[in-house]
Amino acid sequence: TVPKKDIIDVINKFNIQINNLTQFLPQDRVCEFAKLTPIQLLEETEKAVGDPNLPVQHRQLIEWSKELRNLQVAVKQKEQTLNNLKALNAEQEKDVQRVRQRDKLLKKAELMKKKLPWLKYDAKKEQFQKVQEEEKIFKKKMDDAAKIWQDAKAPIEGLKKEKTTITSSMKKITNQINQNTNKRREVTDDEIQLSARLKTTLDDIEHLKRHEKNLQQKISKAKEGLAAAEREFQDLQPYEPPRDEMTQLTNDIGHKICGINDLKQRRKEKEWQLSQERENLRKCSDRLMQMESKNNKLLQALQRAGAERINEAYSWVQNNKNMFRGEVYGPVLLEVNVQSKTHAGYLESHVPNYIWRSFITQNASDRDLLVRQLKQYGTPILNYTGGNSIMCEPLNITPEMKQLGITSRLDQEFDAPPAVKNVLITQASVDQSYIGTNQADQSADDVVKLGINDLWTPRNHYRWTRSRYGGHLSANVDSIYPSRLFMCDVNVSDIEMLRSEKDEHTRNVEGMEEALKELQKEQRKLEDEEAEFRKKKEAIADRVRLEKKKREDIQRRIDLKRRTLEDISKEEDVESSTRKLTDKLAKLNDDRFRALLKLKNLLGEAVALKWSYTEKNMASIELDTKIWEMEKDVKKHEKDVLSASRDYENCKRITQEHKQLVLKAKQHAESVSMITDNLAKEFEK
């Protein structure tokens, strides 16, 4: 760098006047100077004057003038804007008031949203308390009815015991009556014999009185009578009791009784076999019914597909539904209903296999419970916490899709509860898979241009994937296989085998019933034959008794006539004979009187026993009537108890349902908002 003083010295040395305003300009510069505008001329003049600050100040003045004009314009614009804003502010003041009021109402609505679940909870709680009171009332009614029933049953037992006592007394009286009858029969037989002897003695006395003068005639008549009696006795055919026939009848009766007992034993064994066969038939029918039911078929299909203990898991869930807070679905295969066999094959191939045997819960507590309980069965648990609306876009088949043969979407071809359908949509993307015809199969290359990455046709399954690096498309084509789960059938051979087994059991039951009927007929026949043999035996015994009595009567007359003849032959006088006969007659009369007196006593005893038996029988009938009437009342009370019990059970079930509703309402209310002191004060306003 050169100091300024050195530069000034050089200028002065060469006589250069930099501050001189008079300069000699070249010709071209003069021409340019003439072409300048007034403003440019002023600027050049200021430059030529010699003061270097003057142009700068001029430029600053120009800039400040521009800025002043800009500021003036801006001030005018700001004033106009201010006026417009003031007018707008005045207009929007009302809107602000409305917005503040809206915010206030929104806060109040939010508070009401928090308060509404608690109000519902209070209403549910009040209903639950009412139902609890009704349950107590029904329980009291049931207890009262049961007490009345028990009180009504107590007298019947006493009457039955009294009837048992009367029945035993009647049996004793019957035995006494039978003994009295036997005694009367014996006394009657003795009296008949005494009467016969008395009549014979009277006849002898009359004969002695009539034939007093002609003893020889009496002797001859006595001999003739004795001879006639002896001839009658000789003419009487000797009667030998048919001992062989009686023995044969006794043996036949014994054989029949043995046969009857054997038939009873065979019948008992046959009845036991019949009960066993009926039980086998019932088990076979139940098993066949289970194999032919839809849910059981699906469960067996899952079991064959690898879920070996799916039946036990399903049974546990069905038997413990009261332990869940929300609805539990599963297995998923049982919740899905597909009408078309073709679409069933598409859906089964599209959805992963583990989903079909999974159970779906709708809250965390149910999921944790199922995970603990079903862990031993190896069953997956899926938890869905969304709403009840289907999370997919509506089906929209465009004309371009129709032209290519696309007819539907996979999520539209089956029915299922919303939770199950949403799980299939989120886990398997069934709402992104389309269904087409054979035309779509032929136009598969054009389908991907419509944004479809998954297509099912009757012959193939197309899937297109885009590379995340190069962006190019790759296609995958799979063959279509028929459904193994939805359209599964239980092994036909097993069903046919069960049906044949059921038919065999049915035939066996029918054959056993026919055999039982034949055994009953044979037993009845043997019992009839045994009764017939007993009748024959009794008839023979009666005939033997009659023959024996007849021979005894004839022998007694012979003895009497022989004694009479001997008496006459001894030539005793009539008086002594008459006296002897009179003594004999008196003795016979005394014996007969004693027999008749004994018969009278026995008859009186029989009448008393009959009277006592009739009284006991009437008392038994009266007790039967009372017991029957009281049992009718007891049955009525029992029906009342059963009715009260059913009412109480229904009320108890309703109480449990209300309790569940109260718990759900409380959980919902707590999930919306927890009650705090400030919130409680807000609710009370």
XYZ file of C-alpha atoms in Angstrom:
685
model
C 0.000 0.000 0.000
C 1.098 3.644 -0.752
C 0.413 6.439 1.687
C -1.966 9.202 0.534
C 0.670 11.872 0.999
C 2.881 10.235 -1.595
C -0.013 10.167 -4.061
C -0.733 13.912 -3.532
C 2.907 14.720 -4.076
C 2.947 12.830 -7.362
C -0.224 14.674 -8.525
C 1.204 18.061 -7.641
C 4.492 17.196 -9.389
C 2.655 16.542 -12.637
C 0.306 19.570 -12.110
C -2.813 17.471 -12.076
C -5.821 19.382 -10.682
C -8.285 16.895 -9.568
C -10.561 19.448 -7.864
C -10.754 21.692 -10.920
C -14.355 21.818 -12.127
C -13.410 22.700 -15.678
C -12.497 19.671 -17.661
C -11.987 19.033 -21.370
C -14.077 16.148 -22.446
C -13.655 13.976 -25.505
C -16.124 14.335 -28.398
C -17.866 10.995 -27.774
C -18.386 11.879 -24.158
C -19.935 15.202 -25.242
C -22.399 13.394 -27.459
C -23.339 11.047 -24.633
C -23.750 14.039 -22.339
C -26.250 15.545 -24.777
C -28.288 12.348 -24.827
C -28.734 12.246 -21.023
C -32.124 12.722 -19.414
C -32.583 15.499 -16.889
C -32.158 13.133 -14.003
C -29.087 11.519 -15.545
C -27.747 14.984 -16.437
C -28.131 16.030 -12.800
C -26.292 12.940 -11.652
C -23.438 13.491 -14.125
C -23.282 17.142 -13.166
C -23.007 16.248 -9.505
C -20.222 13.853 -10.406
C -18.458 16.544 -12.433
C -18.749 19.195 -9.746
C -16.022 17.478 -7.869
C -17.625 16.675 -4.496
C -17.641 12.846 -4.252
C -20.218 12.821 -1.443
C -22.791 14.666 -3.504
C -23.834 11.675 -5.715
C -23.914 9.460 -2.715
C -26.140 11.854 -0.886
C -28.289 12.168 -3.989
C -28.718 8.415 -4.190
C -29.540 8.242 -0.486
C -32.088 10.998 -0.994
C -33.660 9.049 -3.866
C -33.767 5.872 -1.809
C -35.237 7.723 1.151
C -37.868 9.240 -1.154
C -38.741 5.748 -2.409
C -38.869 4.468 1.124
C -41.046 7.411 2.112
C -43.429 6.711 -0.721
C -43.457 3.034 0.178
C -44.077 3.880 3.817
C -46.876 6.233 2.878
C -48.444 3.538 0.721
C -47.928 0.973 3.501
C -49.461 3.341 6.061
C -52.487 3.823 3.862
C -52.768 0.077 3.334
C -52.317 -0.587 7.070
C -54.949 2.002 7.878
C -57.330 0.397 5.401
C -56.444 -3.066 6.768
C -56.928 -1.791 10.313
C -60.336 -0.427 9.435
C -61.250 -3.689 7.715
C -59.999 -5.699 10.691
C -61.919 -3.511 13.112
C -65.058 -4.071 11.076
C -64.297 -7.801 10.845
C -63.536 -7.926 14.576
C -66.887 -6.314 15.265
C -68.571 -8.859 13.035
C -66.675 -11.807 14.531
C -67.345 -10.787 18.128
C -70.665 -12.627 17.903
C -68.912 -15.662 16.407
C -66.485 -15.625 19.339
C -69.378 -15.629 21.747
C -70.935 -18.545 19.890
C -67.596 -20.411 19.873
C -67.213 -19.859 23.611
C -70.759 -21.083 24.107
C -70.006 -24.069 21.854
C -66.841 -24.865 23.873
C -68.882 -24.672 27.031
C -71.520 -26.985 25.577
C -68.817 -29.372 24.314
C -67.322 -29.494 27.793
C -70.774 -30.146 29.186
C -71.371 -32.838 26.530
C -68.020 -34.442 27.377
C -69.034 -34.381 31.035
C -72.374 -35.936 30.103
C -70.567 -38.626 28.120
C -68.605 -39.441 31.255
C -71.702 -39.231 33.397
C -73.957 -41.312 31.085
C -72.210 -44.705 31.746
C -72.431 -44.066 35.482
C -76.116 -43.185 35.174
C -76.611 -46.411 33.231
C -74.629 -48.218 35.926
C -76.885 -46.712 38.614
C -79.985 -47.789 36.649
C -78.589 -51.304 36.214
C -77.669 -51.402 39.885
C -81.177 -50.333 40.881
C -82.668 -53.016 38.617
C -80.248 -55.550 40.139
C -81.349 -54.603 43.655
C -85.008 -54.962 42.657
C -84.291 -58.369 41.150
C -82.426 -59.347 44.331
C -85.482 -58.409 46.380
C -87.672 -60.466 44.022
C -85.232 -63.387 44.389
C -85.561 -63.197 48.182
C -89.366 -63.153 47.836
C -89.303 -66.184 45.521
C -86.884 -67.998 47.863
C -89.200 -67.324 50.798
C -92.138 -68.624 48.760
C -90.150 -71.750 47.844
C -89.132 -72.340 51.478
C -92.729 -71.854 52.656
C -94.016 -74.253 49.984
C -91.327 -76.818 50.910
C -92.227 -76.510 54.592
C -95.930 -76.951 53.806
C -95.039 -79.962 51.639
C -92.954 -81.545 54.399
C -95.677 -80.834 56.959
C -98.221 -82.453 54.652
C -96.016 -85.531 54.139
C -95.511 -86.176 57.867
C -99.073 -87.436 58.687
C -98.987 -89.818 55.710
C -96.093 -91.762 57.216
C -98.023 -92.177 60.460
C -101.099 -93.355 58.577
C -98.989 -95.799 56.569
C -97.497 -97.212 59.781
C -100.990 -97.497 61.235
C -102.148 -99.240 58.052
C -99.187 -101.652 58.309
C -100.215 -102.479 61.873
C -103.827 -103.024 60.776
C -102.676 -105.218 57.859
C -100.607 -107.406 60.188
C -103.627 -107.638 62.542
C -105.817 -108.640 59.581
C -103.341 -111.381 58.662
C -103.448 -112.717 62.235
C -107.258 -112.599 62.231
C -107.301 -114.415 58.863
C -105.108 -117.163 60.306
C -107.424 -117.389 63.339
C -110.479 -117.586 61.016
C -108.832 -120.405 59.047
C -108.067 -122.270 62.293
C -111.665 -121.715 63.460
C -112.979 -123.044 60.127
C -110.878 -126.187 60.463
C -112.076 -126.715 64.014
C -115.730 -126.197 62.954
C -115.241 -128.685 60.130
C -113.894 -131.255 62.608
C -116.716 -130.581 65.110
C -119.295 -130.806 62.288
C -117.882 -134.135 61.176
C -118.051 -135.406 64.758
C -121.613 -134.105 65.109
C -122.630 -135.830 61.869
C -121.182 -139.100 63.122
C -122.938 -138.661 66.475
C -126.217 -137.886 64.673
C -125.879 -141.009 62.600
C -125.145 -143.077 65.666
C -128.016 -141.376 67.502
C -130.389 -142.095 64.659
C -129.234 -145.716 64.578
C -129.749 -146.028 68.341
C -133.233 -144.531 68.060
C -133.994 -146.926 65.273
C -132.777 -149.787 67.427
C -134.971 -148.699 70.307
C -137.941 -148.418 68.003
C -137.166 -151.812 66.615
C -136.972 -153.258 70.098
C -140.334 -151.735 71.027
C -142.030 -152.831 67.801
C -140.615 -156.269 67.652
C -140.782 -157.027 71.289
C -143.050 -160.093 70.808
C -141.270 -161.567 67.827
C -137.609 -161.944 68.690
C -136.979 -164.489 65.938
C -138.311 -162.084 63.389
C -135.999 -159.434 64.799
C -133.087 -161.811 64.694
C -133.877 -162.772 61.125
C -134.266 -159.162 60.165
C -131.057 -158.334 61.986
C -129.352 -161.174 60.154
C -130.863 -159.996 56.907
C -129.744 -156.436 57.648
C -126.308 -157.661 58.604
C -126.161 -159.831 55.507
C -127.337 -156.951 53.337
C -124.750 -154.681 54.907
C -122.068 -157.310 54.470
C -123.133 -157.869 50.850
C -123.058 -154.147 50.280
C -119.605 -154.082 51.854
C -118.536 -157.074 49.740
C -120.096 -155.581 46.611
C -118.198 -152.398 47.306
C -115.243 -152.417 44.959
C -111.938 -152.315 46.764
C -110.543 -148.846 46.298
C -106.835 -148.505 46.183
C -105.578 -144.923 46.411
C -103.811 -144.053 43.136
C -100.442 -143.630 44.773
C -98.574 -143.940 41.504
C -100.749 -141.250 39.937
C -100.334 -139.044 43.023
C -96.583 -139.620 42.920
C -96.575 -138.896 39.196
C -98.609 -135.703 39.753
C -96.274 -134.655 42.580
C -93.271 -135.279 40.342
C -94.954 -133.425 37.470
C -95.692 -130.478 39.761
C -92.067 -130.530 40.956
C -90.834 -130.642 37.349
C -93.141 -127.780 36.393
C -91.971 -125.713 39.378
C -88.354 -126.398 38.438
C -89.163 -125.480 34.847
C -90.874 -122.271 36.001
C -87.900 -121.370 38.217
C -85.529 -122.134 35.352
C -87.617 -119.960 33.019
C -87.637 -117.175 35.602
C -83.838 -117.383 35.835
C -83.509 -117.431 32.035
C -85.959 -114.557 31.798
C -83.975 -112.580 34.379
C -80.737 -113.231 32.462
C -82.461 -112.325 29.187
C -83.801 -109.100 30.705
C -80.295 -108.214 31.924
C -78.900 -108.950 28.454
C -81.727 -106.870 26.946
C -80.899 -103.917 29.222
C -77.217 -104.201 28.246
C -78.130 -104.399 24.561
C -80.411 -101.367 24.899
C -77.614 -99.438 26.603
C -75.247 -100.400 23.763
C -77.920 -99.319 21.254
C -78.310 -95.964 23.013
C -74.540 -95.373 23.090
C -74.255 -96.357 19.424
C -77.131 -94.015 18.485
C -75.584 -91.124 20.450
C -72.215 -91.692 18.833
C -73.787 -91.893 15.363
C -75.736 -88.698 16.038
C -72.539 -86.959 17.145
C -70.679 -88.115 14.042
C -73.486 -86.869 11.809
C -73.773 -83.406 13.481
C -72.177 -80.397 11.766
C -70.066 -79.034 14.635
C -68.785 -82.481 15.474
C -67.813 -83.019 11.815
C -65.887 -79.750 11.812
C -64.192 -80.602 15.131
C -63.218 -84.016 13.791
C -61.851 -82.340 10.664
C -59.683 -80.057 12.831
C -58.614 -83.087 14.846
C -57.532 -84.882 11.691
C -55.740 -81.707 10.579
C -53.469 -81.780 13.655
C -55.528 -80.283 16.528
C -55.749 -83.549 18.458
C -57.333 -82.115 21.631
C -59.622 -79.530 20.013
C -62.721 -81.423 21.255
C -61.607 -81.089 24.877
C -60.827 -77.377 24.425
C -64.221 -76.737 22.799
C -66.044 -78.646 25.563
C -64.207 -76.650 28.253
C -65.141 -73.310 26.648
C -68.797 -74.365 26.241
C -69.043 -75.570 29.853
C -67.396 -72.461 31.387
C -68.995 -69.559 29.481
C -70.064 -67.970 32.767
C -66.387 -67.299 33.593
C -65.923 -64.904 30.622
C -66.555 -61.182 30.708
C -67.208 -60.915 27.004
C -68.234 -63.125 24.107
C -65.737 -65.851 23.206
C -65.747 -67.333 19.699
C -64.092 -70.468 18.528
C -62.801 -72.493 17.037
C -62.933 -70.066 14.091
C -63.872 -72.905 11.722
C -67.179 -73.390 13.597
C -68.021 -69.665 13.424
C -67.599 -69.327 9.624
C -70.417 -70.297 7.270
C -69.644 -70.633 3.544
C -72.451 -71.481 1.139
C -70.358 -72.405 -1.896
C -68.026 -75.414 -1.932
C -65.723 -73.610 -4.384
C -65.479 -70.491 -2.223
C -64.927 -72.723 0.835
C -61.848 -74.147 -0.889
C -60.610 -70.605 -1.702
C -61.103 -69.416 1.893
C -59.518 -72.508 3.456
C -56.410 -72.206 1.255
C -56.152 -68.438 1.819
C -56.371 -68.394 5.630
C -53.431 -69.844 7.666
C -54.210 -73.181 9.301
C -53.553 -72.000 12.877
C -56.422 -69.472 12.623
C -59.045 -72.189 11.971
C -58.364 -73.854 15.334
C -57.978 -70.570 17.245
C -60.333 -69.094 19.852
C -61.128 -65.355 19.750
C -61.589 -63.216 22.869
C -62.586 -59.551 23.124
C -60.741 -58.429 26.265
C -57.419 -59.095 27.966
C -58.797 -60.916 31.029
C -60.630 -63.496 28.886
C -57.501 -63.958 26.783
C -55.315 -64.568 29.870
C -57.897 -67.018 31.267
C -58.033 -69.015 28.016
C -54.252 -69.004 27.677
C -53.933 -70.540 31.151
C -56.737 -73.084 30.730
C -56.172 -74.137 27.093
C -52.385 -74.227 27.208
C -52.488 -77.979 27.812
C -54.561 -78.463 24.643
C -52.152 -76.542 22.384
C -54.877 -74.178 21.113
C -53.978 -70.628 19.851
C -55.775 -67.635 21.405
C -56.426 -64.420 19.436
C -57.581 -61.227 21.188
C -59.705 -58.767 19.193
C -60.395 -55.374 20.814
C -62.092 -53.568 17.945
C -65.769 -52.698 17.586
C -68.639 -54.612 16.079
C -68.382 -52.937 12.656
C -66.664 -54.707 9.738
C -63.277 -53.113 9.033
C -63.258 -53.301 5.252
C -64.224 -51.118 2.318
C -67.549 -51.810 0.574
C -67.373 -54.064 -2.433
C -67.006 -52.056 -5.644
C -66.753 -54.080 -8.845
C -65.864 -51.606 -11.618
C -66.844 -52.157 -15.266
C -63.187 -52.908 -16.050
C -63.241 -55.682 -13.420
C -66.497 -57.102 -14.784
C -65.028 -57.042 -18.278
C -62.076 -59.125 -17.064
C -64.405 -61.658 -15.318
C -63.976 -60.511 -11.687
C -67.245 -61.111 -9.852
C -66.693 -60.764 -6.122
C -64.305 -60.450 -3.189
C -63.403 -63.248 -0.783
C -64.643 -61.448 2.356
C -68.131 -61.176 0.801
C -68.559 -64.935 0.311
C -68.849 -66.081 3.947
C -70.817 -65.167 7.050
C -69.279 -64.824 10.509
C -69.635 -62.707 13.673
C -68.036 -59.241 13.285
C -65.117 -60.086 15.587
C -64.317 -63.277 13.662
C -64.627 -61.546 10.289
C -62.377 -58.675 11.375
C -59.749 -61.149 12.603
C -59.785 -62.878 9.203
C -59.525 -59.473 7.500
C -56.615 -58.274 9.660
C -54.742 -61.593 9.891
C -55.378 -63.051 6.423
C -56.324 -59.972 4.303
C -59.410 -61.661 2.873
C -60.689 -58.211 1.856
C -57.756 -57.907 -0.604
C -58.434 -61.183 -2.403
C -60.783 -61.185 -5.415
C -62.732 -63.973 -7.092
C -63.040 -64.388 -10.832
C -64.394 -66.709 -13.502
C -62.603 -68.684 -16.200
C -62.506 -65.454 -18.192
C -60.425 -63.881 -15.407
C -58.134 -66.915 -15.588
C -57.519 -66.177 -19.289
C -57.070 -62.425 -18.646
C -54.867 -62.780 -15.559
C -52.088 -60.608 -17.060
C -54.459 -57.638 -17.304
C -55.880 -58.068 -13.791
C -52.742 -56.820 -12.063
C -53.079 -53.515 -13.956
C -56.262 -52.829 -11.938
C -54.313 -52.922 -8.655
C -55.394 -56.465 -7.734
C -52.612 -58.546 -6.180
C -54.582 -61.684 -5.227
C -57.040 -63.509 -7.519
C -58.903 -66.825 -7.232
C -60.250 -68.530 -10.345
C -61.839 -71.977 -10.749
C -58.512 -73.391 -11.911
C -55.691 -71.280 -10.394
C -54.734 -68.942 -7.561
C -52.736 -65.887 -8.710
C -50.582 -63.762 -6.399
C -48.505 -60.785 -7.512
C -45.760 -59.254 -5.384
C -43.743 -56.133 -6.073
C -40.047 -56.045 -5.257
C -39.152 -53.443 -2.662
C -35.826 -52.758 -4.378
C -36.281 -52.914 -8.116
C -40.039 -52.269 -8.189
C -40.672 -55.090 -10.674
C -43.636 -57.487 -10.348
C -43.412 -61.238 -9.837
C -46.394 -63.620 -10.158
C -47.033 -66.883 -8.335
C -49.641 -69.356 -9.640
C -50.958 -72.235 -7.501
C -53.436 -74.978 -8.256
C -56.869 -75.077 -6.606
C -57.604 -77.896 -4.159
C -61.021 -78.780 -2.762
C -61.862 -77.923 0.839
C -60.796 -80.451 3.475
C -62.235 -78.670 6.520
C -65.517 -77.012 5.509
C -66.795 -79.761 3.262
C -65.374 -82.588 5.335
C -67.433 -85.639 5.906
C -66.862 -88.163 8.638
C -65.393 -91.397 7.353
C -68.286 -93.045 5.519
C -67.037 -96.489 6.428
C -67.137 -95.569 10.131
C -70.694 -94.233 9.769
C -71.781 -97.292 7.826
C -70.121 -99.536 10.390
C -71.915 -97.656 13.184
C -75.216 -97.862 11.315
C -74.781 -101.588 10.766
C -73.844 -101.949 14.424
C -76.955 -99.965 15.376
C -79.113 -102.155 13.110
C -77.543 -105.251 14.660
C -78.258 -103.933 18.165
C -81.826 -103.124 17.087
C -82.304 -106.621 15.724
C -80.803 -108.079 18.868
C -83.163 -105.997 21.019
C -86.167 -107.042 18.945
C -85.051 -110.686 19.045
C -84.543 -110.543 22.805
C -87.945 -108.940 23.266
C -89.515 -111.707 21.186
C -87.550 -114.290 23.171
C -88.782 -112.671 26.397
C -92.361 -112.861 25.114
C -91.842 -116.534 24.251
C -90.380 -117.166 27.699
C -93.367 -115.394 29.264
C -95.752 -117.505 27.210
C -93.852 -120.679 28.114
C -93.792 -119.674 31.794
C -97.523 -118.932 31.697
C -98.107 -122.296 29.998
C -96.071 -124.122 32.646
C -97.896 -122.271 35.413
C -101.244 -123.271 33.853
C -100.111 -126.898 33.574
C -98.851 -126.842 37.164
C -102.217 -125.442 38.312
C -104.005 -128.174 36.309
C -101.861 -130.859 37.963
C -102.623 -129.397 41.376
C -106.356 -129.482 40.587
C -106.080 -133.146 39.548
C -104.152 -133.944 42.712
C -106.739 -132.207 44.880
C -109.570 -134.010 43.018
C -107.880 -137.380 43.647
C -107.373 -136.504 47.313
C -111.065 -135.571 47.616
C -112.089 -138.814 45.933
C -109.844 -140.811 48.287
C -111.406 -139.093 51.286
C -114.947 -139.779 49.996
C -114.202 -143.455 49.352
C -112.608 -143.840 52.736
C -115.547 -142.154 54.456
C -118.025 -144.331 52.518
C -116.232 -147.550 53.547
C -116.001 -146.347 57.145
C -119.776 -145.629 57.207
C -120.628 -149.103 55.824
C -118.197 -150.790 58.249
C -119.727 -148.847 61.111
C -123.254 -150.029 60.140
C -122.029 -153.632 59.863
C -120.442 -153.420 63.282
C -123.590 -151.868 64.680
C -125.834 -154.555 63.168
C -123.470 -157.294 64.299
C -123.516 -155.958 67.824
C -127.299 -155.701 67.644
C -127.539 -159.298 66.426
C -125.230 -160.459 69.161
C -127.320 -158.587 71.708
C -130.487 -160.208 70.402
C -128.785 -163.600 70.300
C -127.899 -163.383 73.974
C -131.614 -163.343 74.620
C -131.408 -160.473 76.962
C -134.667 -158.975 77.981
C -136.040 -155.925 76.240
C -135.846 -153.759 79.287
C -132.137 -154.301 79.770
C -131.534 -153.790 76.068
C -133.749 -150.724 76.098
C -131.964 -149.419 79.162
C -128.578 -149.940 77.557
C -129.733 -148.237 74.381
C -131.248 -145.424 76.422
C -127.965 -144.959 78.291
C -126.136 -145.042 75.013
C -128.657 -142.557 73.603
C -128.178 -140.244 76.589
C -124.437 -140.494 76.219
C -124.697 -139.764 72.497
C -127.023 -136.821 73.226
C -124.503 -135.480 75.762
C -121.666 -135.845 73.267
C -123.777 -134.223 70.597
C -124.781 -131.377 72.942
C -121.140 -130.763 73.823
C -120.234 -130.853 70.112
C -123.049 -128.404 69.291
C -122.049 -126.171 72.200
C -118.468 -126.231 70.964
C -119.751 -125.500 67.447
C -121.821 -122.616 68.853
C -118.741 -121.209 70.590
C -116.711 -121.637 67.427
C -119.442 -119.903 65.409
C -119.528 -117.045 67.916
C -115.767 -116.838 67.750
C -115.959 -116.915 63.921
C -118.575 -114.119 63.938
C -116.397 -112.079 66.316
C -113.333 -112.705 64.130
C -115.297 -111.808 60.992
C -116.573 -108.667 62.699
C -113.052 -107.746 63.839
C -111.683 -108.493 60.335
C -114.427 -106.350 58.777
C -113.681 -103.505 61.202
C -109.955 -103.750 60.432
C -110.703 -103.937 56.707
C -112.989 -100.886 56.898
C -110.340 -99.055 58.916
C -107.735 -100.027 56.295
C -110.018 -98.821 53.480
C -110.658 -95.603 55.385
C -106.891 -95.161 55.899
C -106.315 -95.859 52.180
C -108.890 -93.196 51.349
C -107.277 -90.733 53.750
C -103.806 -91.542 52.449
C -105.019 -91.174 48.846
C -106.623 -87.815 49.605
C -103.588 -86.645 51.570
C -101.261 -87.822 48.795
C -103.337 -85.804 46.341
C -102.782 -82.773 48.563
C -99.093 -83.680 48.901
C -98.766 -83.962 45.109
C -100.448 -80.591 44.794
C -98.019 -79.148 47.359
C -95.180 -80.883 45.531
C -96.260 -79.239 42.272
C -96.367 -75.926 44.132
C -92.831 -76.599 45.443
C -91.607 -77.487 41.944
C -93.291 -74.398 40.500
C -91.809 -72.208 43.257
C -88.406 -73.835 42.696
C -88.589 -73.160 38.950
C -89.626 -69.560 39.625
C -86.757 -69.202 42.091
C -84.246 -70.699 39.638
C -85.489 -68.403 36.863
C -85.280 -65.422 39.212
C -81.820 -66.527 40.319
C -80.724 -66.803 36.698
C -82.166 -63.335 35.968
C -80.316 -62.014 39.051
C -77.050 -63.443 37.744
C -77.720 -61.874 34.335
C -78.419 -58.491 35.973
C -75.292 -58.914 38.072
C -73.249 -59.510 34.916
C -74.900 -56.469 33.319
C -74.051 -54.361 36.404
C -70.426 -55.552 36.311
C -70.184 -54.838 32.575
C -71.808 -51.405 33.061
C -69.363 -50.630 35.895
C -66.380 -51.793 33.832
C -67.570 -49.709 30.886
C -68.119 -46.673 33.118
C -64.670 -47.097 34.709
C -63.123 -47.497 31.256
C -64.747 -44.175 30.247
C -63.854 -42.282 33.438
C -62.901 -42.974 37.023
C -64.899 -41.148 39.700
C -62.819 -38.449 41.411
C -63.865 -35.777 43.880
C -63.818 -33.051 41.211
C -65.735 -35.249 38.756
C -68.289 -36.132 41.428
C -68.813 -32.416 42.111
C -69.232 -31.822 38.388
C -71.822 -34.662 38.242
C -73.772 -33.113 41.124
C -74.111 -29.737 39.386
